PDB file of C-alpha atoms in Angstrom:
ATOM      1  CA  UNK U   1      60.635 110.035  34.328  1.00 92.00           C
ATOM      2  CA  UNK U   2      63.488 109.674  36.394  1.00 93.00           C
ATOM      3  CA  UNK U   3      63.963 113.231  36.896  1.00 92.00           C
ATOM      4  CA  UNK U   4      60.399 113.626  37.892  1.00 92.00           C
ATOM      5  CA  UNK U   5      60.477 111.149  40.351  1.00 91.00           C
ATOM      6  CA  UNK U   6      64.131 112.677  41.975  1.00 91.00           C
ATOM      7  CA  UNK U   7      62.186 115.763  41.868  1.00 91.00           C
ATOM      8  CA  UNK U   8      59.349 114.539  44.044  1.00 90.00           C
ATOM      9  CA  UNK U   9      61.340 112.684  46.162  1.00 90.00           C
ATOM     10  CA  UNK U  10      63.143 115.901  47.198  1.00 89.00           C
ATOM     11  CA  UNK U  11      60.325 117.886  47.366  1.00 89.00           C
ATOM     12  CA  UNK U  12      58.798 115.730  49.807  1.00 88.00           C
ATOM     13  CA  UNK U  13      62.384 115.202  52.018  1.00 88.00           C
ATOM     14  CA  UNK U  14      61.787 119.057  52.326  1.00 88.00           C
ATOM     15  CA  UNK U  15      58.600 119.404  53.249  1.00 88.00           C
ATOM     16  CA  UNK U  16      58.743 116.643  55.852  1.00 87.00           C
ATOM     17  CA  UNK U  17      62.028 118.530  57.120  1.00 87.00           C
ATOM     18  CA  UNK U  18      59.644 121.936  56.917  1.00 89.00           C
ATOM     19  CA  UNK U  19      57.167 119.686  59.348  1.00 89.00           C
ATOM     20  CA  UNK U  20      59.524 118.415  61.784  1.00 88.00           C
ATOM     21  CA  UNK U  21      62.062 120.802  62.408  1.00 90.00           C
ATOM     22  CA  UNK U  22      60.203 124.152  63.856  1.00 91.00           C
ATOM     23  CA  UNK U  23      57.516 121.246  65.753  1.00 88.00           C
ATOM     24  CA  UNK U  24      60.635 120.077  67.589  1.00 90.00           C
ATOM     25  CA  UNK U  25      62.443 123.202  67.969  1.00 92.00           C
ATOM     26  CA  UNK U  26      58.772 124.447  68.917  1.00 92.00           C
ATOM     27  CA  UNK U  27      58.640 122.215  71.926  1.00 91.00           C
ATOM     28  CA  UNK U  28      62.222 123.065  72.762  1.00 92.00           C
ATOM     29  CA  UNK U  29      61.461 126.606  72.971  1.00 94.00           C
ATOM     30  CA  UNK U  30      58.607 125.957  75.041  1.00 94.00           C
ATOM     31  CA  UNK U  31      60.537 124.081  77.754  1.00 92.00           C
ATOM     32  CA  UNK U  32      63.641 127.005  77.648  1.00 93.00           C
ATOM     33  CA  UNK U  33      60.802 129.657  77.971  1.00 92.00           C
ATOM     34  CA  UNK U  34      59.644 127.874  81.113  1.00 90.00           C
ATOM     35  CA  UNK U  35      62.870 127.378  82.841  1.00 89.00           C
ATOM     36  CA  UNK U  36      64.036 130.734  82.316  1.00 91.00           C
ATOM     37  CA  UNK U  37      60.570 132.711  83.148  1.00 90.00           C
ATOM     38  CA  UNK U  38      58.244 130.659  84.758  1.00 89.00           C
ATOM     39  CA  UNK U  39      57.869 130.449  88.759  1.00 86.00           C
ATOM     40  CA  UNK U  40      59.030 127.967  91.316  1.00 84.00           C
ATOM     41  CA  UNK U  41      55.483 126.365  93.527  1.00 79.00           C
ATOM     42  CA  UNK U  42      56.356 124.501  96.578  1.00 76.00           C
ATOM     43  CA  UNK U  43      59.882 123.722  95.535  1.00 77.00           C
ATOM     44  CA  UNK U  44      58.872 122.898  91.501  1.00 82.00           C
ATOM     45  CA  UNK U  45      58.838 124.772  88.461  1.00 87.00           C
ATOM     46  CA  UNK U  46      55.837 125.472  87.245  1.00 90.00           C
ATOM     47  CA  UNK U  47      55.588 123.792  83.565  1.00 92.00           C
ATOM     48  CA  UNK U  48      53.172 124.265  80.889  1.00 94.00           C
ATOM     49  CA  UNK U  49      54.146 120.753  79.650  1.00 94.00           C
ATOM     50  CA  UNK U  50      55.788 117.287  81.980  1.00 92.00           C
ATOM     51  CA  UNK U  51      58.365 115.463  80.422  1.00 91.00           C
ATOM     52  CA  UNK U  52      56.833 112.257  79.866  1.00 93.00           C
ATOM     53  CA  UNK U  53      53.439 114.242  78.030  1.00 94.00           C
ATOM     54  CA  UNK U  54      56.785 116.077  75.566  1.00 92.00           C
ATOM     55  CA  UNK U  55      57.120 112.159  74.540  1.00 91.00           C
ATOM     56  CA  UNK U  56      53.793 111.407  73.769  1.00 92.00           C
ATOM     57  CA  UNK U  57      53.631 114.471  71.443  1.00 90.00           C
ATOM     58  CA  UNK U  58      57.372 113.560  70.066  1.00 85.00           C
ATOM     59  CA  UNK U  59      57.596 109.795  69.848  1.00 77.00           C
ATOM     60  CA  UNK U  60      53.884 108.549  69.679  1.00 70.00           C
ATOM     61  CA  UNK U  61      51.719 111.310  67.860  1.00 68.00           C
ATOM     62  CA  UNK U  62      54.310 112.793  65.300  1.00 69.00           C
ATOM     63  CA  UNK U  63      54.851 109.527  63.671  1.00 70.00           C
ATOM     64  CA  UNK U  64      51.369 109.529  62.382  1.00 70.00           C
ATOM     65  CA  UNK U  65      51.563 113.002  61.031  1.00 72.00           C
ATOM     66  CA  UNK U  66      55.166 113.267  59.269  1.00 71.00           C
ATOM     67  CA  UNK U  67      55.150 109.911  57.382  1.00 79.00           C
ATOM     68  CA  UNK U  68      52.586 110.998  55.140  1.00 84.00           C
ATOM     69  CA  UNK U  69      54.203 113.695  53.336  1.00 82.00           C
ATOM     70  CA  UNK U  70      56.552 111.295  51.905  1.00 80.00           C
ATOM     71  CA  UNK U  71      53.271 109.993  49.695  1.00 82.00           C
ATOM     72  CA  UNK U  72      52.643 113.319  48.094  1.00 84.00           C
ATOM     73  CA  UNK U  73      51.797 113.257  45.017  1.00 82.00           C
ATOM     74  CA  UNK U  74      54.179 115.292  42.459  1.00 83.00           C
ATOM     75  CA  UNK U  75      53.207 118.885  42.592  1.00 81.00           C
ATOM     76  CA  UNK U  76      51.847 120.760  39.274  1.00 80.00           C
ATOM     77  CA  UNK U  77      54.608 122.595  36.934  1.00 83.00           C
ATOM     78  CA  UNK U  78      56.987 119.811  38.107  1.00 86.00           C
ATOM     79  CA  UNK U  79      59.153 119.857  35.451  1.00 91.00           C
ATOM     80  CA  UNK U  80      58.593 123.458  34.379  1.00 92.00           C
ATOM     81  CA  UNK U  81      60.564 124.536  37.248  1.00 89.00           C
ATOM     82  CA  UNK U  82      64.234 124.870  36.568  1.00 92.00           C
ATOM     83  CA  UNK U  83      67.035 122.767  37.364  1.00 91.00           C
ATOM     84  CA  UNK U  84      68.000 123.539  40.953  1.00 87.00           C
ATOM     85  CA  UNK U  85      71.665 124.564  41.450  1.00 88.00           C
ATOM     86  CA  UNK U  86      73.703 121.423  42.758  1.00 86.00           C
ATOM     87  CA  UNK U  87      75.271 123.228  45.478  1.00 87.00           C
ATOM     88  CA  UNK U  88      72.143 124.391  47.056  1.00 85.00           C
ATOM     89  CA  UNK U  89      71.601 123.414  50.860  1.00 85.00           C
ATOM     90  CA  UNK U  90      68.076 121.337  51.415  1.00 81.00           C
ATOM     91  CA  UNK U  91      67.807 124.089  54.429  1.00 82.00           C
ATOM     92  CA  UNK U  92      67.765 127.298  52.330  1.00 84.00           C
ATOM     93  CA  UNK U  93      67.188 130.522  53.911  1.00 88.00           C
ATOM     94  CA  UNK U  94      63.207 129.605  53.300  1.00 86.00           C
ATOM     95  CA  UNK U  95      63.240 126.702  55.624  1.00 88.00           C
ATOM     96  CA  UNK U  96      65.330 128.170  58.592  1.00 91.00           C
ATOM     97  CA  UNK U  97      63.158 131.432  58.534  1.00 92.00           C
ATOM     98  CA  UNK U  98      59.992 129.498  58.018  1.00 91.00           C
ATOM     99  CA  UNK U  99      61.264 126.700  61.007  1.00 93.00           C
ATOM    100  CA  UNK U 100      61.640 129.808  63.539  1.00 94.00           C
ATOM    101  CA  UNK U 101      58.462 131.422  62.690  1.00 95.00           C
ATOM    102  CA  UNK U 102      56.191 128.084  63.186  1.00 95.00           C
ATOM    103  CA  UNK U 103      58.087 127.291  66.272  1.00 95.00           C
ATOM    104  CA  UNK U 104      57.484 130.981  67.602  1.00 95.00           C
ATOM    105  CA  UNK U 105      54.104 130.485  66.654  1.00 96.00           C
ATOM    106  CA  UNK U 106      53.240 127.251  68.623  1.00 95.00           C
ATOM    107  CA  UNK U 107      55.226 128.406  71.419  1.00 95.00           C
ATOM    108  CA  UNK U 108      53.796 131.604  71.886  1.00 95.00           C
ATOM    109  CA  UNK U 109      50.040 129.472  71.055  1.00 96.00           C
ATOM    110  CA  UNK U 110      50.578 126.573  73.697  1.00 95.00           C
ATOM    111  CA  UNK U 111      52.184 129.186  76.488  1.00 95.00           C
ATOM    112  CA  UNK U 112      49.429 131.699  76.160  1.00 95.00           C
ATOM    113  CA  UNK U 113      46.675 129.142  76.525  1.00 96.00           C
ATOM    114  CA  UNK U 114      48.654 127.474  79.530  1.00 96.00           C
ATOM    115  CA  UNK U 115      48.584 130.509  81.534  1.00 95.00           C
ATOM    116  CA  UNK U 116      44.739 131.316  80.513  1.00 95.00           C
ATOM    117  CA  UNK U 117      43.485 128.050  81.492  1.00 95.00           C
ATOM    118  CA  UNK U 118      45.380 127.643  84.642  1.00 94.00           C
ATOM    119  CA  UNK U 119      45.130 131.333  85.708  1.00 94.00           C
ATOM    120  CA  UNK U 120      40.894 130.702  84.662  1.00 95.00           C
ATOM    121  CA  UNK U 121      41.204 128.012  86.654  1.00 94.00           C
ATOM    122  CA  UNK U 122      42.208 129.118  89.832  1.00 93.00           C
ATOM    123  CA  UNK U 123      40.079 132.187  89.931  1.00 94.00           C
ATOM    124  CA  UNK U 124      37.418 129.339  89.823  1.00 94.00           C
ATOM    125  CA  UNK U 125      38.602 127.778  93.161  1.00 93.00           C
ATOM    126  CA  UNK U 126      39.702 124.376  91.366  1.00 91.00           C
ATOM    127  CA  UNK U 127      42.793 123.298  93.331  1.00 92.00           C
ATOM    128  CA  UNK U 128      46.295 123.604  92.436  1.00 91.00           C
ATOM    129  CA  UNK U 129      47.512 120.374  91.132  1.00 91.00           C
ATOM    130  CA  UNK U 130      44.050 119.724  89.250  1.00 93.00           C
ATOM    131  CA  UNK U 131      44.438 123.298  87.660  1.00 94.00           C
ATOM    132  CA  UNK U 132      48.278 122.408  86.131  1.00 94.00           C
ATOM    133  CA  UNK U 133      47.004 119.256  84.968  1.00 95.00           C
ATOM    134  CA  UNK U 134      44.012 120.803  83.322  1.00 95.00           C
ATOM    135  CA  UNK U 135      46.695 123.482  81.723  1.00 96.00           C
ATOM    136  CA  UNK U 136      48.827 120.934  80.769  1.00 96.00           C
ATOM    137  CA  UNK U 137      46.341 118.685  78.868  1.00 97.00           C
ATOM    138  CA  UNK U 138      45.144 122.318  77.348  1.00 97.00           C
ATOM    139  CA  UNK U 139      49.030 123.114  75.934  1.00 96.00           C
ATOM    140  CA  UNK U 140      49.458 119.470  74.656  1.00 96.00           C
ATOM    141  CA  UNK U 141      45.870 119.446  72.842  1.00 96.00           C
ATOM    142  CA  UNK U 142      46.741 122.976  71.218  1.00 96.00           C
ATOM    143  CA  UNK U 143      50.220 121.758  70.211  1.00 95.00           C
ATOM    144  CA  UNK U 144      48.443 118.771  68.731  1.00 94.00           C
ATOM    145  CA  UNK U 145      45.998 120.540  66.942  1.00 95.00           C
ATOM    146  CA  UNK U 146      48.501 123.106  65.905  1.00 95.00           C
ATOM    147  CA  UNK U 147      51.323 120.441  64.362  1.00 93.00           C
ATOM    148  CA  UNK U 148      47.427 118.527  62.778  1.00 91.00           C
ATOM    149  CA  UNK U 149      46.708 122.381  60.861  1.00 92.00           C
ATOM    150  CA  UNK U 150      50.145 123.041  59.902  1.00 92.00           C
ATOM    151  CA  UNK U 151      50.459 119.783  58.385  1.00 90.00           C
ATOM    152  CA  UNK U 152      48.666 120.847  55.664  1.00 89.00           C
ATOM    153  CA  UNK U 153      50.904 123.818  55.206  1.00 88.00           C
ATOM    154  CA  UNK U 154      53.594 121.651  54.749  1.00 87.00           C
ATOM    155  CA  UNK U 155      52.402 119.840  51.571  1.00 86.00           C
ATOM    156  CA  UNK U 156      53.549 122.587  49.212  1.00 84.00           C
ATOM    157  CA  UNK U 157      55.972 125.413  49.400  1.00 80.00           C
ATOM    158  CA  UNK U 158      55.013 126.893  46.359  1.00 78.00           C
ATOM    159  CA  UNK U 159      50.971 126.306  46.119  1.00 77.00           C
ATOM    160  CA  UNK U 160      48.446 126.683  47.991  1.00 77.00           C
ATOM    161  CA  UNK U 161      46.675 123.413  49.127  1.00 77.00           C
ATOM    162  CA  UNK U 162      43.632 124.592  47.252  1.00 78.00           C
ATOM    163  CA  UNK U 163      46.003 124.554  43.813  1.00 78.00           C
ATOM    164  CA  UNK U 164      47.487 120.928  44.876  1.00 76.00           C
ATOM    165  CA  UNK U 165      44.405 119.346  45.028  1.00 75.00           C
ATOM    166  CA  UNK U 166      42.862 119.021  48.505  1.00 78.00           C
ATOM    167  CA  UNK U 167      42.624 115.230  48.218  1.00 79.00           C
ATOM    168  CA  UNK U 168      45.339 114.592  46.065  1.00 81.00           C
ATOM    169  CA  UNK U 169      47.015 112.786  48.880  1.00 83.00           C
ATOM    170  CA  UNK U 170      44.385 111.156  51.310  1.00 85.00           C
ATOM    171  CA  UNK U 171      47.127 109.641  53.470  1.00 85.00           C
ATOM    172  CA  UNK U 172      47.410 113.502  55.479  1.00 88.00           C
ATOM    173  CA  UNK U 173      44.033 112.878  56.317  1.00 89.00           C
ATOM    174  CA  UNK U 174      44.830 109.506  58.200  1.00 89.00           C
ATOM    175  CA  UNK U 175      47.361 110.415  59.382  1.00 88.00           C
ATOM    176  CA  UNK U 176      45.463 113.545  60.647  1.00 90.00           C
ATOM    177  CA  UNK U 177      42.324 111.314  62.049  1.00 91.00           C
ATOM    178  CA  UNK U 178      44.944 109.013  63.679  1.00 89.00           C
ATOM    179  CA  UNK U 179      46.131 111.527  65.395  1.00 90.00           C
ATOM    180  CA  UNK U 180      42.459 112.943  66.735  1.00 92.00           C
ATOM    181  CA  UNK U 181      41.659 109.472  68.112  1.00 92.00           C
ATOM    182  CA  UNK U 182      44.549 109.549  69.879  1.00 92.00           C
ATOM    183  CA  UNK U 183      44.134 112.730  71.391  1.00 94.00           C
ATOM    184  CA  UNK U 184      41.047 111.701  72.233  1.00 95.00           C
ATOM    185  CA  UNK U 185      42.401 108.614  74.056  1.00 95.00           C
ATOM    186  CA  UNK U 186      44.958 110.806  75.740  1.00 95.00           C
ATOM    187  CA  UNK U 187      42.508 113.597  77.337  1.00 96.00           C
ATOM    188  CA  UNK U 188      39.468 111.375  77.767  1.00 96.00           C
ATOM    189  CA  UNK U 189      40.312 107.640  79.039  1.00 95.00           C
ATOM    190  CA  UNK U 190      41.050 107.719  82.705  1.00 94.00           C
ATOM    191  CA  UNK U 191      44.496 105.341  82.150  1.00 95.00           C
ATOM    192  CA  UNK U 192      46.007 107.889  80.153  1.00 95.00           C
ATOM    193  CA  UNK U 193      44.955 110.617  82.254  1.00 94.00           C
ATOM    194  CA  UNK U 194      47.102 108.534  85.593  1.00 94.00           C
ATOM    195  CA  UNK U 195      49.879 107.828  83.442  1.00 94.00           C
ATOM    196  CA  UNK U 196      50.186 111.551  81.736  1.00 94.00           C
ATOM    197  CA  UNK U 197      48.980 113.204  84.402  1.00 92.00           C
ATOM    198  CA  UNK U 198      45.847 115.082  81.977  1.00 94.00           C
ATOM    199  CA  UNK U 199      41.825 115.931  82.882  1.00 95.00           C
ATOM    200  CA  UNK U 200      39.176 116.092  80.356  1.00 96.00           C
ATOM    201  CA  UNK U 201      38.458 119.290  78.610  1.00 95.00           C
ATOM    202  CA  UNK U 202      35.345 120.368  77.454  1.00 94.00           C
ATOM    203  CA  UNK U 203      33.930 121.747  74.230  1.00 95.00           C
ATOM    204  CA  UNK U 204      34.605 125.295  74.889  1.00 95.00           C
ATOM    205  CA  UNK U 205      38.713 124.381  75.794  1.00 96.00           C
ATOM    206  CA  UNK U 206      38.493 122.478  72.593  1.00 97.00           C
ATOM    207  CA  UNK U 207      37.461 124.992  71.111  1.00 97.00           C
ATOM    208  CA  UNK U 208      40.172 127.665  72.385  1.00 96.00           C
ATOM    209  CA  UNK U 209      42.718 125.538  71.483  1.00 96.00           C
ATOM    210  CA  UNK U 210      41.225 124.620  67.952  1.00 97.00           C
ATOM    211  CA  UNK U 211      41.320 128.562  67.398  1.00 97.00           C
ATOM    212  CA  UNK U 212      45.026 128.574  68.227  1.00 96.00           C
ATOM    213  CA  UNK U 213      45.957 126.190  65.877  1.00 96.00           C
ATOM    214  CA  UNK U 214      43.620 127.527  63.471  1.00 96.00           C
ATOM    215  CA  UNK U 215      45.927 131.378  63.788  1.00 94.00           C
ATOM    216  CA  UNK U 216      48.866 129.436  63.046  1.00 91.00           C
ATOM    217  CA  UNK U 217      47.354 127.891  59.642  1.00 91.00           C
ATOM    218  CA  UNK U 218      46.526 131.258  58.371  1.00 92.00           C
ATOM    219  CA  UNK U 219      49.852 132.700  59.133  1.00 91.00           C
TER     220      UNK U 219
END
């Protein structure tokens, strides 16, 4: 029992690491991308995300989507599996490859629909300043979305989440709904939108981003 339970316990330290690591690195990417390619308007770089809206993804969303992983249940074959070689690193050659593939991923995902929606944007005459914000709230929502898909990913390296049991640990799912709602907060309540700097999207730039994230699951 005790080796069961050290065995899940471990599991679950790696797959929250297999969460956090390539969304952060993700993010970081997306900011190095911008200073090194993206133009200079009036005197300031043009960003696809601000500072303050990289903390609301970091500090205030993440929280409600990496904490439950560490409530998954054990995984099936648990103790068919054989022992794992003490000397092995928790970042095996698995983790870093998979950590640089998500994070290319979401970075290529968040940039691509930042210049879409601000490039769509001003072909439709809305004004500068209204068009980044509208971009930016369009790359935050798709990062969002993205992390809220992969998620899932993350609650097995070795099954799919069909094989796991899809309910098995109903905590993702909070965590996941949490997460909506405050999205929804975020893009829609006229606060947030001063304080973040964001505009409302509608159902189609939901939707757009929603597909973005969804690309990422499959792959």
């Amino acid at each position: 029992a005790a080796v069961e339970e050290g065995r899940r316990v471990y599991d679950n330290l790696a797959k929250s690491l297999a969460f956090v690591l390539p969304t952060s690195l993700g993010q970081a990417v997306i900011v190095l991308f911008t200073v090194l390619f993206f133009p200079v308007i009036d005197g300031h770089l043009l960003m696809p995300i601000q500072p303050v809206q990289i903390l609301w993804v970091s500090l205030v969303v993440a929280v409600a989507r990496a904490l439950p992983l560490a409530f998954e249940a054990r995984e099936p074959g648990l103790m068919e599996r054989p022992p794992r070689p003490p000397n092995e690193p928790l970042l095996g050659p698995f983790l870093v490859l998979r950590t640089f593939l998500v994070a290319a991923l979401m970075t290529a995902g968040a940039v691509g629909m930042f210049l879409y929606e601000y490039n769509a944007d001003l072909r439709a005459g809305v004004p500068v300043e209204r068009a980044i914000a509208q971009a930016q709230t369009v790359t935050v929502t798709t990062i969002i979305l993205f992390q809220a898909l992969y998620l899932l990913n993350c609650r097995s390296h070795t099954q799919s989440i069909w094989r796991i049991g899809l309910f098995s640990n109903g905590w993702v799912y909070v965590g996941i709904g949490i997460t909506l709602a405050l999205q929804l907060v975020f893009v829609y309540l006229a606060p947030m939108n001063r304080l973040f700097h964001t505009e409302p999207l509608d159902a189609t730039e939901w939707a757009l981003c929603l597909a973005v994230a969804l690309v990422g699951f499959l792959v």
